[in-house]
mmCIF file of C-alpha atoms in Angstrom:
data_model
loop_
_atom_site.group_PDB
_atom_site.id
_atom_site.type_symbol
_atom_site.label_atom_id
_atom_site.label_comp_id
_atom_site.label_asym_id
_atom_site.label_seq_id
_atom_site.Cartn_x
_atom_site.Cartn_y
_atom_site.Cartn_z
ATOM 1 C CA UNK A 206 -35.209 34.273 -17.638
ATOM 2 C CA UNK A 207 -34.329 36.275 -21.071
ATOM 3 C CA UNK A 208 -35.136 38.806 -23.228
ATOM 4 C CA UNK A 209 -38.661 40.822 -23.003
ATOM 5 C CA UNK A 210 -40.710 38.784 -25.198
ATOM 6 C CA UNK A 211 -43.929 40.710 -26.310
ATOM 7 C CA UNK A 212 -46.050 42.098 -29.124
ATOM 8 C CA UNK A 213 -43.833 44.887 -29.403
ATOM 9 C CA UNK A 214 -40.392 43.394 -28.668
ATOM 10 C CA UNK A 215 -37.826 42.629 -30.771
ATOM 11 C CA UNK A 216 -37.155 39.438 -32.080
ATOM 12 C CA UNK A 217 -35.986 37.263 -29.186
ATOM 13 C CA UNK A 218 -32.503 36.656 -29.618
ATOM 14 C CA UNK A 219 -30.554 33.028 -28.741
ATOM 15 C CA UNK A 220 -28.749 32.635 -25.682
ATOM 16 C CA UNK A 221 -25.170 31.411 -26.419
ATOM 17 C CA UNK A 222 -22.936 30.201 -23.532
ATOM 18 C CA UNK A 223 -19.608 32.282 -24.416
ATOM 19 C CA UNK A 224 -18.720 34.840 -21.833
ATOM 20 C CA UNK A 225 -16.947 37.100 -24.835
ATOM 21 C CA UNK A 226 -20.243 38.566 -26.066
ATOM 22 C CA UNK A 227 -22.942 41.321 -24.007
ATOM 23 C CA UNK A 228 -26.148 38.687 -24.178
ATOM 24 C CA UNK A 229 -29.359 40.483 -22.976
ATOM 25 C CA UNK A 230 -29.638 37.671 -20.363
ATOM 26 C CA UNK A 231 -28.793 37.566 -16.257
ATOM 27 C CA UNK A 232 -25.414 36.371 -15.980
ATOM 28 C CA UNK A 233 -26.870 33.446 -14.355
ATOM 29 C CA UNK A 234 -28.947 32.219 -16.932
ATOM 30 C CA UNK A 235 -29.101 28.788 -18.909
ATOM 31 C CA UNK A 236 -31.375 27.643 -21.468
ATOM 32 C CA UNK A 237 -33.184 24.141 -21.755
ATOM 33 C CA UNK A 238 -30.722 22.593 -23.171
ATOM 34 C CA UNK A 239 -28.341 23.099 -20.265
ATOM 35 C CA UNK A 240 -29.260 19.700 -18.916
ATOM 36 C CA UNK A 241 -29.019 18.033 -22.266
ATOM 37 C CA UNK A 242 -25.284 17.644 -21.853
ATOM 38 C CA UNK A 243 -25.243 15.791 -18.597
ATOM 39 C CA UNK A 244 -23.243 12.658 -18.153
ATOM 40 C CA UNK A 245 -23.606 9.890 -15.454
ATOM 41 C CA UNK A 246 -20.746 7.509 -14.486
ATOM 42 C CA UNK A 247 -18.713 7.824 -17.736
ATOM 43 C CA UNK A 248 -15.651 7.239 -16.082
ATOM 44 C CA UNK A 249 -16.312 5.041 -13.097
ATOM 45 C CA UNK A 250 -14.052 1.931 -13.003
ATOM 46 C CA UNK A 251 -16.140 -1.667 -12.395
ATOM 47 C CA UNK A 252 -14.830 -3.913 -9.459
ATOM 48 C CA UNK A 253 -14.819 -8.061 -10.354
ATOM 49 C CA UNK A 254 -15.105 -9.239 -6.693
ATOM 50 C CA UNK A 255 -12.144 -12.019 -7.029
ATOM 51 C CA UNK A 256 -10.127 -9.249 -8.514
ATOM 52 C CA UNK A 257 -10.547 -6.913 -5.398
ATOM 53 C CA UNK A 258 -10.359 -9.976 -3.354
ATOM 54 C CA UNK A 259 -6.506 -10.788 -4.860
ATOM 55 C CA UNK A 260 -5.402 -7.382 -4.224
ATOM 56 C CA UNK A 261 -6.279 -7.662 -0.371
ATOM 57 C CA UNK A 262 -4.160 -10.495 -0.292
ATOM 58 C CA UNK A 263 -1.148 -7.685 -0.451
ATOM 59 C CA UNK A 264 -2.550 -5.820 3.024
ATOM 60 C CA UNK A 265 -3.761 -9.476 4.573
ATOM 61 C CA UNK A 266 -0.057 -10.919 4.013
ATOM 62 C CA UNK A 267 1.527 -7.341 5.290
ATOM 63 C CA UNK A 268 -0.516 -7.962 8.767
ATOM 64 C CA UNK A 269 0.381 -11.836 9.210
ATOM 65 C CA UNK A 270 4.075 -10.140 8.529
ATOM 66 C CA UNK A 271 3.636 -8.018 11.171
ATOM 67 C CA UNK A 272 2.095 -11.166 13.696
ATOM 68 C CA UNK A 273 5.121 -13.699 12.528
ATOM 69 C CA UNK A 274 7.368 -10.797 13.454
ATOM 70 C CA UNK A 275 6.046 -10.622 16.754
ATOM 71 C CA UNK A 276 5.979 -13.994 17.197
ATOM 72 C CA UNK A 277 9.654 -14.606 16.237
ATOM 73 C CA UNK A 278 9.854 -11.707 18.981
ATOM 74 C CA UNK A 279 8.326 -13.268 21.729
ATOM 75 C CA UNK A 280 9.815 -16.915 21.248
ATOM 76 C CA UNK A 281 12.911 -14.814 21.515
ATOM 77 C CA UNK A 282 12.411 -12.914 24.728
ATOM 78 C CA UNK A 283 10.969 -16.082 26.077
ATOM 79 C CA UNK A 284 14.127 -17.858 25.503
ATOM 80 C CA UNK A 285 12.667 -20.620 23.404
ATOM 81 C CA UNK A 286 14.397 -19.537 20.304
ATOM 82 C CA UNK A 287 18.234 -19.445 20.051
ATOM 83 C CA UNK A 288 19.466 -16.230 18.357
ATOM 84 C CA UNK A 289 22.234 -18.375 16.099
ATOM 85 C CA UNK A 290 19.590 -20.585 14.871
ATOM 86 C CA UNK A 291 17.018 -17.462 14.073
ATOM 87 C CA UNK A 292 20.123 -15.806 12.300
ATOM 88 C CA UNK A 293 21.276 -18.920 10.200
ATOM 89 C CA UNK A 294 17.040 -19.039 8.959
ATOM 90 C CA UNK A 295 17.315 -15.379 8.323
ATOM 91 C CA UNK A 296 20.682 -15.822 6.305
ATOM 92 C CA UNK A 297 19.092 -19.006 4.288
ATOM 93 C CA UNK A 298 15.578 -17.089 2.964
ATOM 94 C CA UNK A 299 17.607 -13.778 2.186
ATOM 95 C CA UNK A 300 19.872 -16.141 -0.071
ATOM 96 C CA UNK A 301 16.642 -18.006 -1.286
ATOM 97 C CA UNK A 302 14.844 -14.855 -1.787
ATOM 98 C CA UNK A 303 17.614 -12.877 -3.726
ATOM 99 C CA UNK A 304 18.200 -15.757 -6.201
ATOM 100 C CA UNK A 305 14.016 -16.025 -6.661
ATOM 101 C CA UNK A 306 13.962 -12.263 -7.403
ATOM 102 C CA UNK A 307 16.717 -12.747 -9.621
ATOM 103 C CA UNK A 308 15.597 -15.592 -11.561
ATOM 104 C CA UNK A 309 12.030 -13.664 -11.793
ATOM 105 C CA UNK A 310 14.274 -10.621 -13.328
ATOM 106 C CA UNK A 311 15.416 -12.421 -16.442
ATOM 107 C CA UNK A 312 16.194 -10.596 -18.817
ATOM 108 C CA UNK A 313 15.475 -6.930 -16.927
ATOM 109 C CA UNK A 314 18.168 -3.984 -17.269
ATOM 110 C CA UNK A 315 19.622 -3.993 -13.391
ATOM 111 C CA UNK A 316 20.270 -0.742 -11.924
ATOM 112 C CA UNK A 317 22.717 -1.977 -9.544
ATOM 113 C CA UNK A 318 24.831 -4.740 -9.739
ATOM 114 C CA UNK A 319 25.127 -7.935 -7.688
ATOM 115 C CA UNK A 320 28.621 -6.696 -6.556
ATOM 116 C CA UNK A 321 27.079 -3.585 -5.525
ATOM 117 C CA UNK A 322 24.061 -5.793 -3.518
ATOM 118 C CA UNK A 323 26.772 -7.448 -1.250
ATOM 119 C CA UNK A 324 28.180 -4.132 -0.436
ATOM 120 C CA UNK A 325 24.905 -2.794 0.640
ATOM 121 C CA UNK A 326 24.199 -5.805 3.098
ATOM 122 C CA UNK A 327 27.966 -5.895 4.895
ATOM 123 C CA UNK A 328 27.624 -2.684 5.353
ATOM 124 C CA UNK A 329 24.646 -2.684 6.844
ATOM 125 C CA UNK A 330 24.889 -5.591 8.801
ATOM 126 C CA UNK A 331 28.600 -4.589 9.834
ATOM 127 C CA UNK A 332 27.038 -1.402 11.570
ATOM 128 C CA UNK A 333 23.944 -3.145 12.909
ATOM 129 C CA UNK A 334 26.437 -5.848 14.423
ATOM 130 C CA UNK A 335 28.776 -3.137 15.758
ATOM 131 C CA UNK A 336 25.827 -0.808 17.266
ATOM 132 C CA UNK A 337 24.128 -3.655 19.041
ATOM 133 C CA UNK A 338 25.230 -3.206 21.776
ATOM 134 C CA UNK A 339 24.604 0.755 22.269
ATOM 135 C CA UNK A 340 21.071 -0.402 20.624
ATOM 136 C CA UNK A 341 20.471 -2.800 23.557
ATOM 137 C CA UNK A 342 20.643 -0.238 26.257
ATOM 138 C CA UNK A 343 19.047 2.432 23.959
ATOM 139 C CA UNK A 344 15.562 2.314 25.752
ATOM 140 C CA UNK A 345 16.778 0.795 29.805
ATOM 141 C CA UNK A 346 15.618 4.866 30.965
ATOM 142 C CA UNK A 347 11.950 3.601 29.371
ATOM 143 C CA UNK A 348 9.549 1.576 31.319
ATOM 144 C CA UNK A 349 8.827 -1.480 29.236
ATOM 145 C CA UNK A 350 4.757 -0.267 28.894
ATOM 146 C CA UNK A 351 6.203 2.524 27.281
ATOM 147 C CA UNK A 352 8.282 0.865 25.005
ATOM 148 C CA UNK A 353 4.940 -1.891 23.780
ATOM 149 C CA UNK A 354 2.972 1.236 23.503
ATOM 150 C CA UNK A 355 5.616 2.852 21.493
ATOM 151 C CA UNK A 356 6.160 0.068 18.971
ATOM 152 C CA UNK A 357 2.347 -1.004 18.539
ATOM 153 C CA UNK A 358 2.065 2.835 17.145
ATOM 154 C CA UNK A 359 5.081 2.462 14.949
ATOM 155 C CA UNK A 360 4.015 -0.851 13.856
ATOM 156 C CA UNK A 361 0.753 0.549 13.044
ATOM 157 C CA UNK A 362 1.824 3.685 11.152
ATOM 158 C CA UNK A 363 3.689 1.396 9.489
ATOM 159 C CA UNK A 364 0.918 -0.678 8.189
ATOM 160 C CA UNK A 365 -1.282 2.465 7.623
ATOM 161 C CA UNK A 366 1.627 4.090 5.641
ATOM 162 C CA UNK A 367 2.886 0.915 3.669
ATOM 163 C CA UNK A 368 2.896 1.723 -0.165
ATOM 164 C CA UNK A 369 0.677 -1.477 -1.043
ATOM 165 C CA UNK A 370 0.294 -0.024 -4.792
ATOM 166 C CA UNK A 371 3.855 -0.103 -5.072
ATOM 167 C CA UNK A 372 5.440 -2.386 -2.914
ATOM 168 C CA UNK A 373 9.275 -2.277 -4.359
ATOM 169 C CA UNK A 374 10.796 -0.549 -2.886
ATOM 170 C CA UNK A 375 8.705 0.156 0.943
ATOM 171 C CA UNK A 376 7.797 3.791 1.196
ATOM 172 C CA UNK A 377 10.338 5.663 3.857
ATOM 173 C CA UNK A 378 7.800 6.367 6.667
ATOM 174 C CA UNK A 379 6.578 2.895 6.182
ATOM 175 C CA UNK A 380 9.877 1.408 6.504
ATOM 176 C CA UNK A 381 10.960 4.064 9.244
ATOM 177 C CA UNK A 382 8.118 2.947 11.182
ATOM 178 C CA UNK A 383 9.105 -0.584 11.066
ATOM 179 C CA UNK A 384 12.614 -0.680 11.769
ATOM 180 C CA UNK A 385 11.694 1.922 14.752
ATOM 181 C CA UNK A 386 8.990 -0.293 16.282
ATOM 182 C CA UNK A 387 11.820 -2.953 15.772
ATOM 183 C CA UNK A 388 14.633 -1.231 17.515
ATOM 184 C CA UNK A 389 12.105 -0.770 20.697
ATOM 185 C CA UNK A 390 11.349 -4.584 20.860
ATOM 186 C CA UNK A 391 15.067 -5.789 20.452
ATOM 187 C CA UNK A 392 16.322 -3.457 22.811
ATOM 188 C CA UNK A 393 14.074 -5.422 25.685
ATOM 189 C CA UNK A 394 15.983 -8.532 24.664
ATOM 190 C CA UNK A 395 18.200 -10.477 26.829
ATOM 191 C CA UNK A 396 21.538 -9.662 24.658
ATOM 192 C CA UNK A 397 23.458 -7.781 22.060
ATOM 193 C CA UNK A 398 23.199 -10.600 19.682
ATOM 194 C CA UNK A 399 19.176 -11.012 20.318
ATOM 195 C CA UNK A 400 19.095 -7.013 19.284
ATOM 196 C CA UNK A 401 20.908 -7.927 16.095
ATOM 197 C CA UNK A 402 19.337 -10.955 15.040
ATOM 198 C CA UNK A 403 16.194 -9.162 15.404
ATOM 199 C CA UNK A 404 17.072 -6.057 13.352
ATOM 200 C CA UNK A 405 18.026 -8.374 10.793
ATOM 201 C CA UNK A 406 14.773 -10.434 10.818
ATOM 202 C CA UNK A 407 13.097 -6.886 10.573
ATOM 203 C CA UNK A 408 14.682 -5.359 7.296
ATOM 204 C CA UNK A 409 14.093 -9.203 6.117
ATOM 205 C CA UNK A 410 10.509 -8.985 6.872
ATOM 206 C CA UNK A 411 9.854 -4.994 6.063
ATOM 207 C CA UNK A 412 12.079 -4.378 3.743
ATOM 208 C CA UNK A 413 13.191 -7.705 1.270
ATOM 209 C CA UNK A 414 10.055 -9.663 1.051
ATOM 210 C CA UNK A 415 8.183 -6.795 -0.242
ATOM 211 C CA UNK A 416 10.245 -6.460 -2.821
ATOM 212 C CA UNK A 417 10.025 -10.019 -3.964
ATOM 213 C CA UNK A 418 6.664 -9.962 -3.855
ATOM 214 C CA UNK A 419 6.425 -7.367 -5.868
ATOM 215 C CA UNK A 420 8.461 -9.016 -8.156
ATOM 216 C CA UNK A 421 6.070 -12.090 -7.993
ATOM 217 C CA UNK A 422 3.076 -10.352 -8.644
ATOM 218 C CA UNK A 423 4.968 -9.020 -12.023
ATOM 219 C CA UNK A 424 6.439 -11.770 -13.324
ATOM 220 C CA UNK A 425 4.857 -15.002 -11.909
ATOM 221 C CA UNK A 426 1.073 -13.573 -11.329
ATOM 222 C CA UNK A 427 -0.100 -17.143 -10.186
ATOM 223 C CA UNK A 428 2.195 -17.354 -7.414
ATOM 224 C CA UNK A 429 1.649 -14.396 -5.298
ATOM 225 C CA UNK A 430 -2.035 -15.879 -4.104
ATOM 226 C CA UNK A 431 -0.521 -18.395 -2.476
ATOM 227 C CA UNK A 432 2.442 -16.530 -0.891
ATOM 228 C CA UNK A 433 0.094 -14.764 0.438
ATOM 229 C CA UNK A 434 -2.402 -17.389 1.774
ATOM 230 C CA UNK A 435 1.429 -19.532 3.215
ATOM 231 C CA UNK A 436 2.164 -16.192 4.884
ATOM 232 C CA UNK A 437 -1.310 -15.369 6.685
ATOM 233 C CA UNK A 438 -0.808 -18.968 7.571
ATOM 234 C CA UNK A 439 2.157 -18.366 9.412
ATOM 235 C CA UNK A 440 1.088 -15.730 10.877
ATOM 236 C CA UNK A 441 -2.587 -16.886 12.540
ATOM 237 C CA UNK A 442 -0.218 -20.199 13.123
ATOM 238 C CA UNK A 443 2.420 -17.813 14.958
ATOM 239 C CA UNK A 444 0.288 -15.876 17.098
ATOM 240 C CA UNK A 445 -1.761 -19.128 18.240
ATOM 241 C CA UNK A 446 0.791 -20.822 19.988
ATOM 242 C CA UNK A 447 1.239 -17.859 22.237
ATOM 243 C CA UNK A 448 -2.202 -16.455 22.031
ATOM 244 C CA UNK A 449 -5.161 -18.673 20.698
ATOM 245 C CA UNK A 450 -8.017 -15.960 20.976
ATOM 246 C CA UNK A 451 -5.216 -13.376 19.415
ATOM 247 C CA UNK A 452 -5.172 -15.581 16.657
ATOM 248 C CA UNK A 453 -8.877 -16.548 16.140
ATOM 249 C CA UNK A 454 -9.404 -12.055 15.869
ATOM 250 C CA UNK A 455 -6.789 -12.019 13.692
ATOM 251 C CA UNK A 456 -8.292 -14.901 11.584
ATOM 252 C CA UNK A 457 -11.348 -12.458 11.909
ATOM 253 C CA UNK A 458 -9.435 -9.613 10.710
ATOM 254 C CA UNK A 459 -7.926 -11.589 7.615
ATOM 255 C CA UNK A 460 -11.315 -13.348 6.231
ATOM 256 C CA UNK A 461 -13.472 -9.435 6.893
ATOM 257 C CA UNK A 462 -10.466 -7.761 5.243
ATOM 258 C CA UNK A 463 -10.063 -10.266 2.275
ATOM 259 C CA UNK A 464 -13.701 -11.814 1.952
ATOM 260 C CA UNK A 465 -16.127 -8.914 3.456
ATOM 261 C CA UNK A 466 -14.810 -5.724 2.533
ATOM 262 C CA UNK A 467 -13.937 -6.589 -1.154
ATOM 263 C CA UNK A 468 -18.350 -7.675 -1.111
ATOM 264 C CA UNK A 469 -18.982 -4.354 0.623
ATOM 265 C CA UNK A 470 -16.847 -2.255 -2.285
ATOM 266 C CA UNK A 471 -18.680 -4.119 -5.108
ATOM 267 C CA UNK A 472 -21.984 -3.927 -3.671
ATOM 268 C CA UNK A 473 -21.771 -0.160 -3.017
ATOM 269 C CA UNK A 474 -20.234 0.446 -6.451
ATOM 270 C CA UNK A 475 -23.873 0.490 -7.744
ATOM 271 C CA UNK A 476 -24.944 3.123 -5.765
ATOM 272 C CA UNK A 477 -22.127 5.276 -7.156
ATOM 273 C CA UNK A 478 -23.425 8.648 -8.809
ATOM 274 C CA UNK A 479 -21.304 10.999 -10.887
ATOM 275 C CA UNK A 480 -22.734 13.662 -12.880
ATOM 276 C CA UNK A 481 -20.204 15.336 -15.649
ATOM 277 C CA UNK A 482 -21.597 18.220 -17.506
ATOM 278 C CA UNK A 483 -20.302 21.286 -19.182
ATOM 279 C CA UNK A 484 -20.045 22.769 -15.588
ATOM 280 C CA UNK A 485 -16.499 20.586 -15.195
ATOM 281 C CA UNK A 486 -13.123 21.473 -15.800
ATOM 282 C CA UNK A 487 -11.638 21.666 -18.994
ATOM 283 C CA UNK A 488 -9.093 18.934 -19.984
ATOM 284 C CA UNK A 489 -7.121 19.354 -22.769
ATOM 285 C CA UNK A 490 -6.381 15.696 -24.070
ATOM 286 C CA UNK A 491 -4.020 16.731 -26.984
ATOM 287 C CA UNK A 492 -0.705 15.345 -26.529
ATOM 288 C CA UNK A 493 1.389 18.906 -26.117
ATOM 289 C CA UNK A 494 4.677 17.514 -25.905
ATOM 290 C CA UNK A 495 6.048 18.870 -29.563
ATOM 291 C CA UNK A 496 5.214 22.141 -27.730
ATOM 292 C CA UNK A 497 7.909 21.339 -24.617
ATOM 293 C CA UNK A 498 10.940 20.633 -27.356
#
């Protein structure tokens, strides 16, 4: 454990823990006092239950997206929904939304212009418009089982990959996903103009009304629980009229995701155990930036 210690020994001398000095001690060694310096949970973060169960209203409202999506879908390849109306309800929330987000702005340095906005979106629906039709027959070589199985994994991804800490803008595999997964489905649609309203009603769904609500949650904090109750809502609502047990697992899903697992992450949070000694890493928690000019 140390030094000899005996009637003839030298004076025992004090271990030190610096590697720059010959010690007459193992290399391995540590004194009593090794143990004085340990630290439990100095650093762990404290869950409020209601303040877990808010931010699982962001994934909750992502999956009812993904449901009134499909819905809108199947009402579509159904033929119960007209593509002209589903466009002109498209055109109407993207012009609501974009004046919310704006008005939630306020006073915000832009880093594109409005000008610049309306560019974007002709262009983009210009080419979705034009492509339609080559994106209609894009998938006629795949069997249709293909083409489900193919967008329920792209769908998926998406929601697995979906940036929910930082919604605005969607993360590019998340958004990739989506708009794939959405190209599979409208290409099994009666007609051109079916493909492109439902391209559009995807980057409205995926791509805008993230944004906005990440916009909401910034600006108008009470608001964003109930968006996000309206659009789980929609969404059970949605899926019951063409599915009623679909809807009762995702009402399953939605209550164990928002109500459950928020109770399970609190509850465990007590068990939580980390030890911090002098065995960690050094940090250096000067600031160092008058060294970097």
């Amino acid at each position: 454990m140390g030094a000899d210690s005996g009637p003839g020994a030298p004076a025992v001398v004090p271990w030190r823990k610096v590697l720059y000095e010959r010690q007459p001690f193992p290399d391995n060694y540590v004194d009593r006092r090794f143990l004085e310096e340990l630290r439990r949970n100095i650093r762990v973060h404290q869950y409020r239950y209601w303040a877990v169960v808010r931010e699982t209203g962001l994934i909750a409202q992502q999956v009812s997206c993904v449901a009134v999506f499909l819905t809108v879908w199947s009402y579509m390849e159904q033929g119960d929904l007209v593509p002209s109306a589903v466009l002109w309800v498209c055109l109407s929330c993207a012009l609501l939304g974009y004046g919310l987000y704006e008005v939630l702005g306020g006073s915000c340095v832009r880093e594109r212009t409005r000008l610049a906005d309306l560019q974007s979106s002709t262009i983009f629906l210009a080419f979705t418009f034009g492509f339609s039709p080559v994106l209609k027959t894009l998938t006629e070589s795949v069997s249709t089982d293909t083409v489900h199985a193919m967008s329920a994994v792209m769908l998926l991804a998406h929601l697995v990959s979906f940036p929910y800490a930082q919604p605005s803008p969607p993360g590019s595999l998340s958004l990739n996903a989506a708009l794939f997964g959405s190209v599979c489905l409208a290409s099994r649609l009666p007609g051109a103009l079916h493909t492109f309203t439902m391209l559009s009603c995807a980057l409205l769904v995926f791509a805008l009304w993230p944004c906005l609500l990440h916009r909401m949650r910034e600006k108008a904090e009470w608001s964003f629980p109930w968006a996000a109750v309206l659009v789980c809502l929609a969404g059970v609502r949605g899926l019951g009229s063409l599915w009623p047990e679909g809807a009762l697992l995702l009402s399953l899903a939605l209550l164990t995701l928002t109500l459950v697992c928020p109770l399970l992450l609190v509850h465990l949070q007590r068990h939580k155990d980390n030890i911090h000694g002098p065995w960690d890493e050094a940090e250096i928690r000067e600031d160092l930036s008058r060294f970097l000019n």
